[in-house]
Amino acid sequence: MKSEPTRILFVFAWLVVGGEETEVRLLARHLDPERYRIDAVACFHKPGMPEQTHAQLRALGVDVDTVPYSLSFEDTIAYLSRKVATYDLVISCQNVADIYPALERAHLRPPLIEHGGLVSEALAGPKHLTNRYVGVCRSIRDAAASKMGDRGLHALEIPSMVDLGEFHQDRRHATRAALGLTSATPVIGWVGRLDAKKRVEDFIEAAAITHRQRPDAVFLVIGGPDAFMPEYADHLRDLAQQAGLGTALRFLGDRTDVPDLLQALNIFVWLSEGEGMPHVIAEAGAAGLPVIATPDNGARQQIESGISGLFVRYRQPDEVAKAMLTLLDAPDKRQALGSALRAKVFATYSAEVVVPQWQRLIDEVVAERQPASPAKLFQSYFQAGFECSTHRLRNGKRLDIIASSEHDRHADADYRQLGSLGIRTVRDGFRWHTIETTPGHYDWSSITPMLQAAQHIGTQVIWDLMHYGWPDDLDIWQPNFVDRFAKFAGAAARLVREHSDQIPFYCPINEISFTAWGGGDASYLNPFGRGRGFELKVQLARASIAAMRAILDVDPRARFVHADPAINVVTAPERPEDFWAAEGHRQAQYQGWDMLAGMTWPQLGGEPRLLDIVGVNYYSNNQWIHGGATLNRKHSLYRPLHRLLMEIHGRYGRPLVIAETGIEFDARPSWLAYVAGEVDQARTKGVPVEGLCLYPILNHLGWDDERPCQNGLLEHERASNGRVIYQPLAEELLQQQQKYQSRHGS
């Protein structure tokens, strides 16, 4: 099976135009897409922020998530806590205020690399969840190390990179022509966001001084306003006008062709005070430009004064102008400085040099992630489930799959046969409608032989108490349904305890969310409602909670598996306006579990301990396009099962079990291989999946048409030594059992 790329999520406070945005863009371009997949999420947006980086990243295949733009700070934290759990690595840029609260809330935390471009960022915030801190220059790395205690070595320096392939000297003439400049015009430029700490006013004042002696010179300010200080851009324009620069100084705004514009310059100037490592100095070097700069933090690593650039003092426009005039009159000096800086960029800051540093770091940090502990919750990791649906169809017919498959008559033999196949844990069911034919009176004759068989064979059973069906005299919408079910559950628990002293396992109500959809919205299942799905979900959650409390009163050791489908609903790329509708359907899968855990509707009585074991039911049709087709495993929008499991565990922090999975006909072996492989991947990423249940284990008649469903390991037909076995699936099961045993020793 082809291995999946390492999934990396870059988290930005805001996504504008700058060194960190360039870094992720170049990583997306140069990292091997077969090995690494980059996504990005931005947490905040303000009117006036440029969006060109969004488009550039998307053009490279990066999914840029802007959902937090419409969320509050608290909702963004909740959103991120769910999102980060599905990734192998998170890289947080710009000291994102949301990331630590999100990671604290997530139960499955991916490794975290913080990436800092300022000393102030490195000194801010906690570091206890930070696996590595990457500073773009030495001073930033040292600042981060000072905050990491005895983990100071986990603060690293990886400089911002430049893609030399973006710089083409042969475009100089065309770029100048597009700007209305001749090849002889002296052009001096500045590039960046119009941010006060970049001291653009010093550039303008130096330009005014230079212009008086060299009126032929043109000065370019390339970059748009900073959305947090738009008034600064207005101030700069006023300053240029007051200086009488007129058309000699141009504000070009945000541009996507910065490499070409740099090639059109003769001199580059950077006069910041309080920056990190100016990425644009390396870009100027890639263009072979001489640079005039202040000795600000990382600039001192980039430039050797007099060799690969010229340093000037802070806030000294006259010194800047003097350096401009000197270089304008010395083309050989310009050439020498630019060539030396380009050589430094080639050796130190080129993508060919920097990308391997990132690759080694990513691989190292991801490899440190701890897998889940060996499964030990159940008697066997591979399990079997007997279809035990008992609901009434629309035509009034009552299903009873246990009876129609004759499992009730042959439970002892079925359990024994499964034991011979290495399966010692099963899902099976109480049939409430046969037990409580008279309100408050229980006839246990339908379940007692199965309890005795389990005890006799030594099979561990997870008992479903309601698998879609209930007694005919009950109205599921009425309050007394909850009371009746709780009393039934308590009585069932007493019966189980009479037959076994083992810790009992129950699934109180199978598929709360699916039953609510099928019975309350889609009119597919009894009670065939429409527009009442959430109401039914609340009722079922209330009943399940009451049942668990009744069971715990009988046996405080009891454990509970809450099975529901794990689904994925996506938006068709051509219909992005459907996102929130699709996401609403996807999030609805969690409502039942959330209610049981008390995360929503706490008035129902839910609490975290009641969401004991999350049972994940997963089939080949569990993913689809909203308003469209089912997704198969080869579809580009299909999410691997292990990512769904990571999200579920990240949300709840509870052990998981694949409570149902299967498929019909010849696809059975390959489907088991896929699911087992995905579960293994989830476990390597720290998800405690405690078992995998083949469901149904026994072929049965279809719900709607009574056709023979060929979806089990065991056939309905019996031979002298038990039921006929579907051999291809048995062989695949044996292979998967051996793989599991070789990895975990049991």
XYZ file of C-alpha atoms in Angstrom:
746
model
C 0.000 0.000 0.000
C 1.355 3.396 -0.994
C 2.301 5.459 2.036
C 0.489 8.716 2.599
C 2.449 11.987 2.608
C 3.259 13.613 5.928
C 0.470 16.135 6.504
C 1.740 19.535 7.670
C -0.485 22.395 8.793
C 0.935 25.909 8.761
C -1.013 28.135 11.145
C -0.820 31.875 10.559
C -2.166 34.642 12.715
C -2.880 36.413 9.437
C -1.866 35.613 5.895
C -0.469 38.638 4.108
C 2.798 39.167 2.209
C 6.065 38.592 4.015
C 8.968 36.321 4.772
C 6.991 33.595 6.537
C 4.376 33.523 3.792
C 7.183 33.203 1.251
C 8.717 30.400 3.293
C 5.597 28.238 3.196
C 5.119 29.010 -0.493
C 8.632 27.845 -1.330
C 8.335 24.773 0.869
C 5.130 23.866 -0.949
C 6.945 24.279 -4.240
C 10.120 22.377 -3.384
C 9.182 19.620 -0.924
C 8.425 16.308 -2.607
C 4.593 16.129 -2.831
C 4.788 12.345 -2.649
C 6.263 12.700 0.837
C 4.833 15.949 2.195
C 1.470 17.675 1.919
C 1.161 21.263 3.160
C -2.071 22.973 4.190
C -2.463 26.414 5.728
C -4.995 28.054 8.000
C -5.180 31.753 8.782
C -6.883 32.853 11.983
C -7.616 36.517 11.428
C -8.397 38.864 8.579
C -8.718 42.607 8.544
C -9.989 44.754 5.684
C -7.063 45.970 3.660
C -4.959 42.854 4.098
C -3.645 41.644 0.727
C -4.787 38.215 -0.412
C -2.215 37.484 -3.087
C -0.553 34.832 -0.901
C -3.874 32.976 -0.689
C -3.959 32.730 -4.478
C -0.275 31.826 -4.773
C -0.560 28.998 -2.264
C -3.742 27.621 -3.790
C -2.079 27.619 -7.201
C 0.540 25.302 -5.673
C -2.143 22.919 -4.397
C -2.091 24.176 -0.801
C -5.478 24.144 0.894
C -5.824 27.609 2.440
C -8.459 27.473 5.173
C -10.042 30.837 5.924
C -12.985 29.564 7.982
C -11.651 31.357 11.113
C -12.154 34.695 9.329
C -15.833 34.414 10.250
C -15.313 33.051 13.774
C -14.774 34.626 17.158
C -11.506 34.059 19.007
C -13.081 31.373 21.209
C -14.709 29.645 18.243
C -11.417 29.776 16.349
C -9.713 27.968 19.232
C -12.412 25.285 19.185
C -12.142 24.981 15.409
C -8.356 24.686 15.492
C -8.422 22.144 18.320
C -10.430 19.832 16.068
C -8.441 20.588 12.939
C -4.915 20.157 14.287
C -5.643 16.637 15.541
C -5.773 15.360 11.957
C -2.227 16.475 11.087
C 1.178 14.894 11.545
C 2.835 18.233 12.269
C 1.772 21.797 12.997
C 4.023 24.743 12.181
C 2.851 27.931 13.833
C 3.987 31.278 12.453
C 3.811 34.801 13.905
C 3.310 33.742 17.551
C -0.305 32.744 16.849
C -2.338 33.492 19.964
C -4.854 30.752 19.123
C -2.508 27.782 18.772
C -1.611 27.014 22.387
C -5.216 27.145 23.651
C -6.201 24.933 20.714
C -3.477 22.380 21.450
C -4.308 22.402 25.150
C -7.883 21.525 24.249
C -7.030 18.843 21.674
C -6.773 15.320 23.051
C -4.529 14.244 20.174
C -1.741 16.778 19.849
C 0.521 16.705 16.833
C 4.118 17.854 17.264
C 4.489 21.629 17.123
C 7.215 23.659 15.458
C 7.057 27.381 16.083
C 8.549 29.598 13.416
C 9.592 33.069 14.465
C 10.671 36.068 12.444
C 11.068 38.508 15.343
C 12.838 38.429 18.696
C 9.618 39.643 20.308
C 7.791 36.602 18.894
C 10.426 34.235 20.250
C 10.162 35.737 23.730
C 6.362 35.691 23.791
C 4.081 32.907 24.922
C 4.656 29.508 26.530
C 6.944 26.878 25.051
C 6.015 23.660 26.890
C 4.175 22.201 23.885
C 6.751 23.421 21.374
C 8.836 20.526 20.070
C 11.165 22.831 18.145
C 11.489 26.566 17.710
C 12.895 27.772 14.401
C 14.271 31.291 14.307
C 15.244 32.815 10.988
C 18.411 34.275 12.478
C 20.751 33.770 15.418
C 19.264 36.429 17.686
C 15.762 34.962 17.330
C 17.012 31.448 17.968
C 18.876 32.612 21.077
C 15.789 34.432 22.363
C 13.682 31.290 21.979
C 16.348 29.134 23.651
C 16.264 31.443 26.665
C 12.575 30.572 27.117
C 12.932 26.806 26.728
C 14.897 25.947 29.865
C 16.839 22.709 29.563
C 15.441 22.250 26.051
C 17.430 25.136 24.643
C 18.939 22.867 22.005
C 15.452 22.528 20.550
C 15.701 26.133 19.380
C 17.201 26.105 15.900
C 18.183 28.536 13.208
C 16.927 27.999 9.672
C 17.154 31.132 7.544
C 14.450 32.340 5.211
C 14.998 31.009 1.734
C 15.014 32.367 -1.784
C 14.135 30.534 -4.971
C 16.881 31.584 -7.357
C 14.802 30.234 -10.215
C 12.411 33.183 -9.806
C 15.103 35.702 -10.752
C 15.785 36.296 -14.438
C 18.191 39.010 -15.534
C 16.785 38.882 -19.056
C 13.478 40.349 -17.815
C 15.114 43.592 -16.705
C 14.473 45.498 -19.917
C 10.812 44.440 -20.223
C 10.104 45.256 -16.585
C 11.648 48.696 -16.903
C 9.717 49.322 -20.083
C 6.464 48.377 -18.326
C 7.318 50.971 -15.672
C 8.095 53.590 -18.316
C 11.796 53.575 -17.481
C 14.718 53.482 -19.867
C 17.661 51.158 -19.478
C 19.793 54.142 -18.429
C 17.505 55.413 -15.649
C 19.046 55.005 -12.169
C 16.452 53.153 -10.066
C 16.638 52.697 -6.294
C 14.030 50.584 -4.560
C 12.540 49.464 -1.281
C 10.253 46.400 -0.833
C 7.994 45.408 2.043
C 4.782 46.115 3.907
C 4.410 49.743 4.920
C 5.111 49.105 8.594
C 6.544 51.785 10.897
C 9.374 49.595 12.183
C 10.665 49.356 8.633
C 11.426 53.115 8.703
C 10.246 53.850 5.162
C 10.324 57.573 5.969
C 14.111 57.362 6.155
C 14.144 55.985 2.613
C 11.897 58.815 1.401
C 13.992 61.496 3.097
C 17.188 59.983 1.673
C 15.523 59.890 -1.746
C 14.728 63.590 -1.468
C 18.371 64.409 -0.645
C 19.646 62.216 -3.468
C 17.115 63.589 -5.939
C 18.469 67.098 -5.506
C 21.839 65.930 -6.836
C 20.581 63.233 -9.183
C 17.249 64.399 -10.604
C 17.417 61.561 -13.131
C 17.080 58.948 -10.380
C 13.754 57.185 -9.744
C 12.736 55.702 -6.398
C 10.270 52.830 -6.032
C 8.369 51.866 -2.883
C 7.078 48.349 -3.563
C 4.477 47.063 -1.110
C 1.082 47.972 0.253
C -0.187 49.396 3.534
C -0.061 47.369 6.713
C -3.705 46.752 7.623
C -2.954 47.475 11.276
C -1.519 50.907 10.517
C -3.057 52.213 7.280
C -2.421 55.761 8.425
C 1.318 55.129 8.119
C 0.961 54.687 4.351
C -0.922 57.993 4.168
C 1.833 59.642 6.196
C 4.479 58.359 3.767
C 2.610 59.698 0.753
C 2.281 63.075 2.435
C 5.986 63.018 3.257
C 6.919 62.291 -0.365
C 4.710 65.112 -1.560
C 6.158 67.556 0.971
C 9.671 66.564 -0.111
C 8.831 67.604 -3.668
C 9.699 64.228 -5.129
C 6.720 64.248 -7.491
C 6.955 61.443 -10.055
C 10.516 60.639 -9.010
C 9.123 58.474 -6.205
C 6.404 55.942 -6.947
C 4.303 53.823 -4.627
C 3.654 50.596 -6.534
C 1.554 48.816 -3.887
C 1.472 45.052 -3.424
C 2.909 43.182 -6.372
C 3.240 39.537 -7.341
C 6.249 40.221 -9.599
C 8.736 41.296 -6.918
C 11.642 39.250 -8.378
C 11.242 41.005 -11.733
C 10.962 44.414 -10.067
C 14.145 43.757 -8.104
C 15.926 42.848 -11.342
C 14.912 46.278 -12.659
C 16.678 48.135 -9.810
C 20.231 49.431 -9.557
C 20.298 49.662 -5.750
C 18.191 48.198 -2.957
C 17.701 49.928 0.402
C 16.461 48.472 3.717
C 16.424 50.635 6.859
C 14.440 48.693 9.457
C 14.772 48.993 13.212
C 13.528 45.997 15.192
C 13.057 43.442 12.403
C 14.247 39.836 12.399
C 16.074 38.642 9.316
C 14.907 40.694 6.338
C 13.930 38.137 3.740
C 13.964 40.843 1.111
C 17.722 41.386 1.540
C 18.268 37.813 0.389
C 15.891 38.437 -2.515
C 17.865 41.548 -3.442
C 21.006 39.431 -3.321
C 19.385 36.885 -5.622
C 18.864 39.745 -8.075
C 22.552 40.657 -7.758
C 21.823 44.061 -6.223
C 24.030 46.130 -3.931
C 22.206 46.699 -0.647
C 22.267 49.665 1.713
C 20.925 48.559 5.097
C 20.832 49.230 8.799
C 22.641 46.634 10.977
C 19.335 45.274 12.242
C 19.401 41.769 13.774
C 19.657 39.200 10.978
C 20.904 41.746 8.446
C 24.276 41.501 10.187
C 24.399 37.817 9.236
C 23.363 38.483 5.666
C 25.694 41.360 4.869
C 29.403 41.851 5.409
C 29.752 45.623 5.317
C 31.886 46.855 2.463
C 32.018 43.373 0.932
C 28.433 42.354 0.207
C 26.604 45.545 1.131
C 26.843 48.830 2.991
C 25.631 49.456 6.535
C 24.350 52.842 7.656
C 23.282 53.994 11.090
C 19.660 53.945 12.188
C 17.528 56.991 11.389
C 20.243 58.768 9.407
C 18.745 59.647 5.994
C 21.769 61.782 5.137
C 24.060 58.743 5.477
C 21.679 56.741 3.332
C 21.692 59.443 0.655
C 25.477 59.577 0.715
C 25.638 55.814 0.169
C 23.084 56.068 -2.654
C 25.096 58.746 -4.423
C 28.339 56.842 -3.943
C 26.916 53.702 -5.516
C 25.181 55.557 -8.341
C 28.576 56.913 -9.346
C 30.393 53.574 -8.944
C 28.960 50.846 -11.204
C 31.930 48.569 -10.539
C 31.324 48.856 -6.798
C 27.652 48.059 -7.306
C 28.605 45.015 -9.335
C 31.091 43.800 -6.729
C 28.706 44.204 -3.796
C 25.830 42.574 -5.664
C 27.936 39.635 -6.813
C 29.252 39.006 -3.308
C 25.750 39.075 -1.824
C 24.437 36.780 -4.544
C 27.207 34.305 -3.723
C 26.174 34.443 -0.046
C 22.545 33.867 -1.002
C 23.477 30.953 -3.244
C 25.510 29.294 -0.488
C 23.275 30.039 2.503
C 19.750 31.133 1.600
C 18.867 29.364 -1.636
C 15.994 26.887 -1.609
C 18.447 24.161 -2.591
C 20.277 24.738 0.705
C 17.394 25.571 3.053
C 14.718 23.070 1.981
C 16.838 20.044 3.022
C 17.217 21.624 6.476
C 13.447 21.831 6.784
C 13.039 18.305 5.469
C 15.439 16.874 8.042
C 13.715 18.788 10.833
C 10.221 17.706 9.756
C 11.241 14.052 9.527
C 12.997 14.206 12.890
C 10.087 15.785 14.744
C 7.421 13.580 13.162
C 9.461 10.481 14.040
C 9.367 11.469 17.716
C 5.604 11.056 17.891
C 4.635 8.235 20.221
C 2.292 5.481 19.003
C -0.696 4.268 20.966
C -0.094 1.688 23.666
C -0.868 -1.939 22.756
C -4.588 -2.694 22.721
C -5.676 -4.421 25.916
C -9.307 -3.488 26.477
C -10.853 -6.546 24.835
C -10.049 -10.248 24.749
C -9.228 -10.078 21.056
C -8.242 -7.184 18.836
C -10.094 -8.604 15.834
C -13.746 -8.955 16.692
C -17.025 -10.056 15.143
C -20.449 -8.465 15.156
C -23.756 -10.278 14.755
C -26.338 -8.158 12.970
C -29.115 -7.757 15.530
C -31.526 -5.224 14.029
C -35.089 -5.572 15.315
C -36.930 -2.556 13.896
C -40.225 -2.468 12.088
C -40.202 -1.670 8.394
C -42.607 0.762 6.782
C -44.788 -2.166 5.698
C -45.172 -3.166 9.339
C -42.917 -6.194 9.212
C -40.666 -6.627 12.240
C -37.059 -7.548 11.475
C -35.253 -9.973 13.738
C -31.907 -10.712 12.121
C -30.669 -12.851 15.007
C -33.640 -15.163 14.519
C -33.570 -15.190 10.708
C -29.851 -16.024 10.726
C -30.506 -18.704 13.376
C -27.761 -17.280 15.531
C -30.054 -17.524 18.558
C -30.251 -21.296 18.019
C -26.540 -21.750 17.300
C -24.856 -19.142 19.499
C -22.691 -21.740 21.236
C -21.418 -23.141 17.930
C -21.005 -19.673 16.400
C -18.927 -18.431 19.337
C -16.864 -21.629 19.308
C -16.200 -21.341 15.576
C -15.140 -17.707 15.895
C -12.817 -18.663 18.729
C -11.118 -21.150 16.416
C -10.538 -18.238 14.037
C -8.883 -16.147 16.756
C -11.962 -14.018 17.517
C -12.825 -14.012 21.215
C -14.756 -10.731 21.420
C -18.085 -10.172 19.658
C -20.930 -7.696 19.409
C -24.317 -9.281 19.955
C -27.741 -8.112 20.989
C -30.626 -8.235 23.422
C -33.920 -8.124 21.507
C -36.003 -5.790 23.622
C -39.240 -6.470 21.742
C -39.095 -10.213 22.553
C -38.110 -9.633 26.183
C -40.620 -6.987 27.297
C -43.824 -8.009 25.576
C -45.739 -6.730 28.591
C -44.655 -3.414 30.120
C -42.412 -4.013 33.114
C -42.283 -7.811 32.707
C -39.204 -9.446 31.212
C -39.019 -12.807 29.501
C -35.307 -13.604 29.218
C -35.720 -16.870 27.313
C -34.458 -15.341 24.051
C -31.178 -14.137 25.555
C -30.368 -16.638 28.311
C -29.001 -19.325 25.928
C -26.710 -16.717 24.377
C -25.448 -15.586 27.783
C -24.817 -19.196 28.717
C -23.029 -19.862 25.432
C -20.732 -16.879 25.927
C -19.909 -18.019 29.454
C -19.368 -21.602 28.317
C -17.075 -20.759 25.388
C -15.315 -17.863 27.137
C -16.425 -15.314 24.562
C -16.465 -11.667 25.587
C -19.642 -9.946 24.378
C -20.460 -6.286 23.866
C -24.232 -6.361 24.295
C -26.404 -4.058 22.193
C -29.520 -3.205 24.186
C -31.392 -1.362 21.426
C -30.461 -1.910 17.802
C -33.160 0.159 16.061
C -36.080 -1.746 17.648
C -38.331 -1.361 20.705
C -41.591 -2.881 22.001
C -44.698 -2.119 19.975
C -46.580 -0.469 22.827
C -43.948 2.270 23.200
C -44.005 5.663 21.483
C -40.370 6.660 21.082
C -41.251 10.353 21.149
C -42.823 10.221 24.615
C -41.019 10.761 27.952
C -41.922 7.300 29.238
C -39.736 5.782 26.508
C -36.686 6.967 28.460
C -37.960 5.530 31.733
C -38.893 2.182 30.198
C -35.553 1.813 28.463
C -33.604 2.671 31.623
C -35.537 0.067 33.618
C -34.981 -2.510 30.894
C -31.244 -1.724 30.833
C -30.968 -2.097 34.599
C -32.779 -5.434 34.497
C -30.548 -6.618 31.641
C -27.460 -5.671 33.660
C -28.680 -7.746 36.599
C -29.181 -10.714 34.294
C -25.705 -10.347 32.792
C -24.149 -10.176 36.237
C -25.957 -13.355 37.258
C -24.338 -15.187 34.341
C -20.804 -13.807 34.485
C -18.435 -12.129 36.901
C -16.447 -10.577 34.036
C -16.506 -6.816 33.439
C -19.560 -6.305 31.216
C -19.617 -4.243 28.023
C -22.746 -2.633 26.610
C -23.767 -0.574 23.610
C -26.913 1.011 25.072
C -28.354 2.424 21.832
C -26.734 1.615 18.534
C -26.064 4.591 16.233
C -27.825 7.467 17.960
C -26.954 9.950 15.210
C -27.734 7.601 12.323
C -31.016 6.498 13.893
C -31.970 10.133 14.404
C -31.236 10.902 10.757
C -32.870 7.768 9.373
C -35.871 7.851 11.687
C -36.294 11.575 12.274
C -35.254 13.277 9.033
C -35.000 10.836 6.117
C -38.100 8.755 6.973
C -36.044 5.645 6.255
C -36.194 3.997 9.684
C -38.929 3.640 12.257
C -40.478 6.028 13.430
C -40.306 7.417 9.845
C -40.235 11.075 10.805
C -39.221 14.131 8.825
C -37.811 17.350 10.199
C -37.520 15.846 13.690
C -34.016 14.395 13.535
C -32.487 16.537 16.249
C -35.481 15.975 18.497
C -35.047 12.228 18.104
C -31.312 12.516 18.710
C -31.945 14.301 22.007
C -34.468 11.639 23.024
C -32.080 8.786 22.226
C -29.205 10.474 24.038
C -31.420 11.042 27.068
C -32.450 7.377 27.025
C -28.863 6.175 26.651
C -27.702 8.314 29.573
C -30.533 7.058 31.777
C -29.753 3.468 30.773
C -26.060 3.829 31.615
C -26.864 5.204 35.042
C -29.237 2.303 35.667
C -26.562 -0.188 34.593
C -23.895 1.451 36.755
C -26.210 1.209 39.744
C -26.195 -2.556 39.183
C -22.537 -2.963 38.234
C -20.182 0.019 38.612
C -17.562 -1.864 36.568
C -19.650 -1.703 33.401
C -18.066 -0.298 30.238
C -19.927 1.305 27.356
C -19.309 1.362 23.613
C -21.187 4.084 21.748
C -21.302 3.180 18.073
C -22.101 5.654 15.301
C -20.880 6.136 11.734
C -17.785 8.221 11.058
C -18.577 10.229 7.945
C -17.025 12.859 5.737
C -19.136 15.299 3.733
C -17.262 17.587 1.362
C -18.062 20.478 -0.915
C -17.864 20.109 -4.669
C -15.001 22.361 -5.849
C -17.314 24.080 -8.316
C -19.810 24.892 -5.532
C -17.794 26.542 -2.733
C -20.961 28.238 -1.523
C -22.079 24.827 -0.212
C -19.277 24.701 2.361
C -21.294 25.517 5.458
C -24.135 23.181 4.493
C -21.683 20.328 3.913
C -19.801 21.106 7.098
C -23.062 21.208 9.036
C -23.882 17.684 7.902
C -20.367 16.537 8.744
C -20.408 18.049 12.207
C -23.819 16.505 12.922
C -22.099 13.121 13.240
C -20.664 14.294 16.561
C -23.875 15.508 18.174
C -24.839 12.183 19.742
C -21.389 11.629 21.222
C -21.249 15.279 22.334
C -24.531 14.886 24.200
C -23.384 11.729 25.963
C -20.198 13.509 27.050
C -22.074 16.594 28.252
C -20.292 18.777 25.687
C -23.638 19.936 24.308
C -27.059 19.927 25.942
C -25.588 19.162 29.390
C -29.111 19.319 30.825
C -29.549 15.785 29.470
C -27.154 14.578 32.159
C -24.224 13.640 29.963
C -20.707 13.735 31.327
C -17.266 12.778 30.005
C -17.082 9.418 31.788
C -20.274 8.236 30.083
C -18.655 8.592 26.662
C -16.521 5.645 27.626
C -15.457 3.957 24.374
C -16.196 5.546 21.010
C -17.404 2.950 18.533
C -16.720 3.930 14.931
C -18.877 2.328 12.251
C -17.229 2.675 8.857
C -18.298 1.473 5.427
C -17.403 2.217 1.818
C -20.251 4.732 1.444
C -19.428 6.866 4.501
C -17.999 9.741 2.458
C -19.794 11.819 -0.146
C -20.030 15.176 -1.862
C -22.793 17.354 -0.473
C -25.596 17.103 -2.992
C -23.545 14.684 -5.064
C -21.992 11.274 -5.363
C -20.347 8.926 -2.893
C -16.561 9.204 -2.776
C -14.500 6.122 -3.443
C -11.036 5.632 -2.001
C -9.310 6.859 -5.158
C -11.147 10.190 -5.230
C -8.978 13.220 -4.503
C -11.482 14.476 -1.903
C -11.597 11.184 0.004
C -10.146 11.402 3.506
C -8.223 8.339 4.659
C -9.931 6.555 7.514
C -6.998 7.088 9.852
C -7.473 10.865 9.539
C -11.123 10.490 10.564
C -10.031 8.451 13.571
C -7.459 11.101 14.492
C -10.154 13.771 14.432
C -12.507 11.718 16.604
C -9.851 10.941 19.191
C -8.642 14.535 19.126
C -12.151 15.660 19.968
C -12.888 13.234 22.798
C -9.642 11.690 24.017
C -11.377 8.358 24.525
C -10.366 4.869 23.358
C -11.852 3.871 20.023
C -12.993 0.629 18.482
C -14.003 0.000 14.893
C -17.431 -1.229 15.937
C -18.637 -2.078 12.436
C -16.958 -2.445 9.080
C -17.580 -4.641 6.085
C -18.579 -4.792 2.455
C -20.303 -7.226 0.133
C -19.098 -9.893 -2.267
C -15.530 -10.214 -3.545
C -14.404 -6.866 -2.114
C -14.472 -8.246 1.435
C -10.769 -9.204 1.713
C -9.429 -5.987 0.176
C -11.746 -3.887 2.333
C -10.512 -5.583 5.496
C -6.916 -5.017 4.366
C -7.652 -1.324 3.805
C -9.393 -0.776 7.140
C -6.794 -2.747 9.097
C -4.006 -0.764 7.443
C -5.719 2.528 8.207
C -6.295 1.554 11.823
C -2.637 0.631 12.116
C -1.667 4.059 10.768
C -3.968 5.714 13.285
C -2.364 3.736 16.093
C 1.140 4.775 14.993
C -0.042 8.381 15.300
C -1.213 7.875 18.871
C -4.884 6.965 18.402
C -5.809 4.194 20.883
C -7.915 1.967 18.637
C -8.660 -1.049 20.811
C -10.254 -3.359 18.294
C -11.592 -3.958 14.799
C -14.987 -5.620 14.463
C -15.978 -7.383 11.231
C -19.637 -6.533 10.843
C -21.727 -8.376 10.096
C -19.764 -11.544 10.703
C -22.630 -13.677 9.454
C -24.414 -13.381 6.108
C -28.042 -12.413 6.546
C -31.161 -11.474 4.630
C -31.475 -7.867 3.523
C -33.634 -5.448 5.473
C -35.744 -4.234 2.598
C -35.800 -7.077 0.086
C -34.731 -10.188 2.023
C -32.019 -10.841 -0.535
C -29.025 -12.841 0.735
C -26.384 -10.288 1.766
C -22.939 -11.740 1.082
C -21.055 -9.556 3.540
C -19.853 -11.858 6.291
C -17.039 -14.217 7.131
C -19.558 -16.950 7.925
C -22.237 -18.145 5.539
C -25.797 -18.796 6.669
C -25.413 -22.429 5.639
C -24.029 -24.886 8.133
C -21.713 -27.835 7.625
C -20.817 -30.628 10.005
C -18.096 -28.554 11.654
C -19.957 -25.246 11.772
C -21.001 -22.589 9.323
C -19.407 -22.455 5.895
C -16.515 -19.969 5.865
C -15.892 -17.460 3.087
C -12.318 -18.539 2.603
C -10.806 -15.435 0.902
C -11.866 -13.278 3.843
C -10.649 -15.888 6.334
C -7.235 -15.870 4.660
C -7.049 -12.076 4.761
C -8.144 -12.079 8.401
C -5.367 -14.511 9.260
C -2.812 -12.311 7.490
C -4.010 -9.254 9.390
C -3.962 -11.129 12.695
C -0.392 -12.242 12.034
C 0.654 -8.697 11.132
C -0.888 -7.378 14.318
C 0.761 -10.083 16.425
C 4.159 -9.438 14.850
C 3.906 -5.766 15.760
C 2.355 -6.076 19.191
C 3.114 -9.606 20.326
C -0.450 -10.580 21.150
